[in-house]
Short mmCIF file of C-alpha atoms in Angstrom, two decimals:
data_model
loop_
_atom_site.label_atom_id
_atom_site.label_comp_id
_atom_site.label_asym_id
_atom_site.label_seq_id
_atom_site.Cartn_x
_atom_site.Cartn_y
_atom_site.Cartn_z
CA MET A 117 -61.64 46.21 93.90
CA THR A 118 -57.95 46.61 94.04
CA PRO A 119 -55.42 44.65 91.99
CA THR A 120 -54.25 42.86 95.15
CA THR A 121 -57.75 41.58 95.81
CA HIS A 122 -57.91 40.11 92.33
CA ALA A 123 -54.53 38.45 92.80
CA SER A 124 -55.51 36.80 96.08
CA GLU A 125 -58.72 35.27 94.75
CA PRO A 126 -57.10 33.00 92.12
CA THR A 127 -54.45 31.94 94.63
CA GLU A 128 -57.10 31.06 97.18
CA GLN A 129 -59.10 29.16 94.57
CA SER A 130 -55.93 27.39 93.41
CA ALA A 131 -55.21 26.28 96.97
CA ARG A 132 -58.75 24.96 97.27
CA THR A 133 -58.50 22.89 94.11
CA ARG A 134 -54.97 21.73 94.88
CA LEU A 135 -55.83 20.30 98.30
CA PRO A 136 -58.02 17.48 96.94
CA LEU A 137 -55.16 16.51 94.59
CA VAL A 138 -52.78 16.25 97.56
CA LEU A 139 -55.41 14.27 99.43
CA ILE A 140 -55.88 11.86 96.52
CA THR A 141 -52.09 11.50 96.15
CA ASN A 142 -51.73 10.69 99.85
CA LEU A 143 -54.45 8.07 99.65
CA CYS A 144 -52.87 6.52 96.55
CA VAL A 145 -49.48 6.29 98.27
CA ALA A 146 -51.08 4.72 101.34
CA VAL A 147 -52.91 2.13 99.23
CA PHE A 148 -49.72 1.40 97.28
CA LEU A 149 -47.84 0.84 100.55
CA LEU A 150 -50.54 -1.51 101.78
CA LEU A 151 -50.39 -3.44 98.51
CA ALA A 152 -46.63 -3.81 98.99
CA LEU A 153 -47.12 -5.68 102.29
CA PRO A 154 -48.21 -9.01 100.74
CA VAL A 155 -45.35 -8.82 98.25
CA ILE A 156 -42.83 -8.31 101.05
CA HIS A 157 -44.42 -11.08 103.11
CA LYS A 158 -44.32 -13.50 100.19
CA GLY A 159 -40.64 -12.71 99.63
CA GLN A 160 -39.95 -13.24 103.31
CA GLN A 161 -41.59 -16.66 103.26
CA GLY A 162 -39.16 -17.75 100.55
CA PHE A 163 -36.26 -17.29 102.98
CA VAL A 164 -37.83 -18.81 106.10
CA GLN A 165 -37.05 -22.39 105.08
CA HIS A 166 -33.35 -21.51 104.67
CA ALA A 167 -33.08 -19.67 107.97
CA ALA A 168 -32.23 -22.79 110.00
CA ALA A 169 -29.00 -24.75 109.85
CA ASN A 170 -29.23 -28.13 108.14
CA ASN A 171 -27.90 -30.18 111.06
CA ASP A 172 -28.25 -33.50 109.21
CA TYR A 173 -26.02 -32.22 106.43
CA VAL A 174 -23.42 -30.91 108.87
CA GLU A 175 -23.39 -34.17 110.82
CA ALA A 176 -23.13 -36.26 107.62
CA VAL A 177 -20.09 -34.31 106.45
CA ILE A 178 -18.50 -34.46 109.89
CA GLY A 179 -19.10 -38.21 110.02
CA SER A 180 -17.48 -38.74 106.61
CA GLY A 181 -13.97 -38.57 108.08
CA GLU A 182 -12.74 -35.40 106.37
CA ALA A 183 -9.94 -33.35 107.85
CA ASP A 184 -10.64 -31.40 111.03
CA PHE A 185 -10.20 -27.99 109.45
CA MET A 186 -12.71 -28.89 106.71
CA GLN A 187 -15.25 -30.04 109.30
CA ASN A 188 -14.91 -26.81 111.23
CA ALA A 189 -15.10 -24.79 108.03
CA LEU A 190 -18.26 -26.64 106.94
CA ARG A 191 -19.91 -26.16 110.31
CA THR A 192 -19.01 -22.49 110.32
CA THR A 193 -20.22 -22.03 106.74
CA GLU A 194 -23.55 -23.79 107.34
CA VAL A 195 -24.22 -21.84 110.52
CA ALA A 196 -23.22 -18.56 108.84
CA ARG A 197 -25.55 -19.28 105.91
CA ALA A 198 -28.45 -20.00 108.25
CA MET A 199 -27.72 -16.89 110.30
CA ALA A 200 -27.61 -14.74 107.16
CA HIS A 201 -31.01 -16.04 106.04
CA ASP A 202 -32.38 -15.52 109.56
CA ASP A 203 -31.15 -11.91 109.52
CA HIS A 204 -32.78 -11.40 106.13
CA VAL A 205 -36.11 -12.73 107.41
CA ALA A 206 -35.90 -10.41 110.43
CA THR A 207 -35.08 -7.44 108.19
CA MET A 208 -38.09 -8.16 106.00
CA ALA A 209 -40.32 -8.37 109.08
CA ILE A 210 -39.10 -4.92 110.15
CA MET A 211 -39.70 -3.70 106.60
CA GLN A 212 -43.31 -4.92 106.76
CA LEU A 213 -43.88 -3.05 110.03
CA THR A 214 -42.30 0.09 108.61
CA VAL A 215 -44.42 0.00 105.46
CA ALA A 216 -47.58 -0.57 107.52
CA PHE A 217 -46.64 2.38 109.76
CA LEU A 218 -46.00 4.61 106.74
CA ALA A 219 -49.36 3.62 105.25
CA PHE A 220 -51.00 4.54 108.57
CA LEU A 221 -49.25 7.93 108.52
CA PHE A 222 -50.40 8.61 104.95
CA PHE A 223 -53.99 7.71 105.85
CA PHE A 224 -53.82 9.92 108.95
CA ASN A 225 -52.37 12.77 106.89
CA SER A 226 -55.12 12.31 104.32
CA LEU A 227 -57.77 12.48 107.02
CA TYR A 228 -56.18 15.65 108.38
CA LEU A 229 -56.06 17.24 104.92
CA PHE A 230 -59.67 16.25 104.28
CA ARG A 231 -60.76 17.91 107.51
CA LEU A 232 -58.83 21.05 106.61
CA HIS A 233 -60.43 21.08 103.18
CA ARG A 234 -63.94 20.70 104.60
CA ARG A 235 -63.27 23.49 107.09
CA SER A 236 -62.06 25.80 104.34
CA GLN A 237 -65.17 25.10 102.28
CA GLN A 238 -67.48 25.81 105.22
CA THR A 239 -65.83 29.14 106.00
CA PRO A 240 -67.43 31.81 103.81
CA ILE A 241 -65.06 34.13 101.97
CA LEU A 242 -66.08 37.68 102.64
CA PRO A 243 -65.66 40.11 99.75
CA GLY A 244 -63.07 42.74 100.43
CA SER A 245 -61.34 40.70 103.14
#
C-alpha cells in the first residue's frame, strides 16, 4: 500500500457519508418550502378583500357635493389603492408558484442524489485501484 492509496480511502469514505447528509438537507429544504405555501396563501387571502375598489364609497363621496378636484383625487386614490392590493395578490400568487417549483427541484435533486448514492454503494471498491 502506498501513502496515496491510504489518503484516497478516507476521502472516498467521507464522500459516501457526506452524500446522505446532503440528501437529508435537500429533503428538509423541500419540506420547509412546501410548509411555506399555506403561510403565503393565508397572507394572500388577507389582501383579496381589499383588491377591489369600493365603488359605493367613491359614489357616496362624489354625491356629497365636494369640489371637483377632491372628487377626482378620491376616485384616483381609491382606484390606486385597489390596484396596489391587486398587484400584491398577484405577486403572492407568483411567489406560491415559485416556492412550489423550488420544492419540486429540491425533491428532484434529492432523488438524483439518492440514486447516485445507491449506485456508489453497489459498485465494489477494488483494492489497489
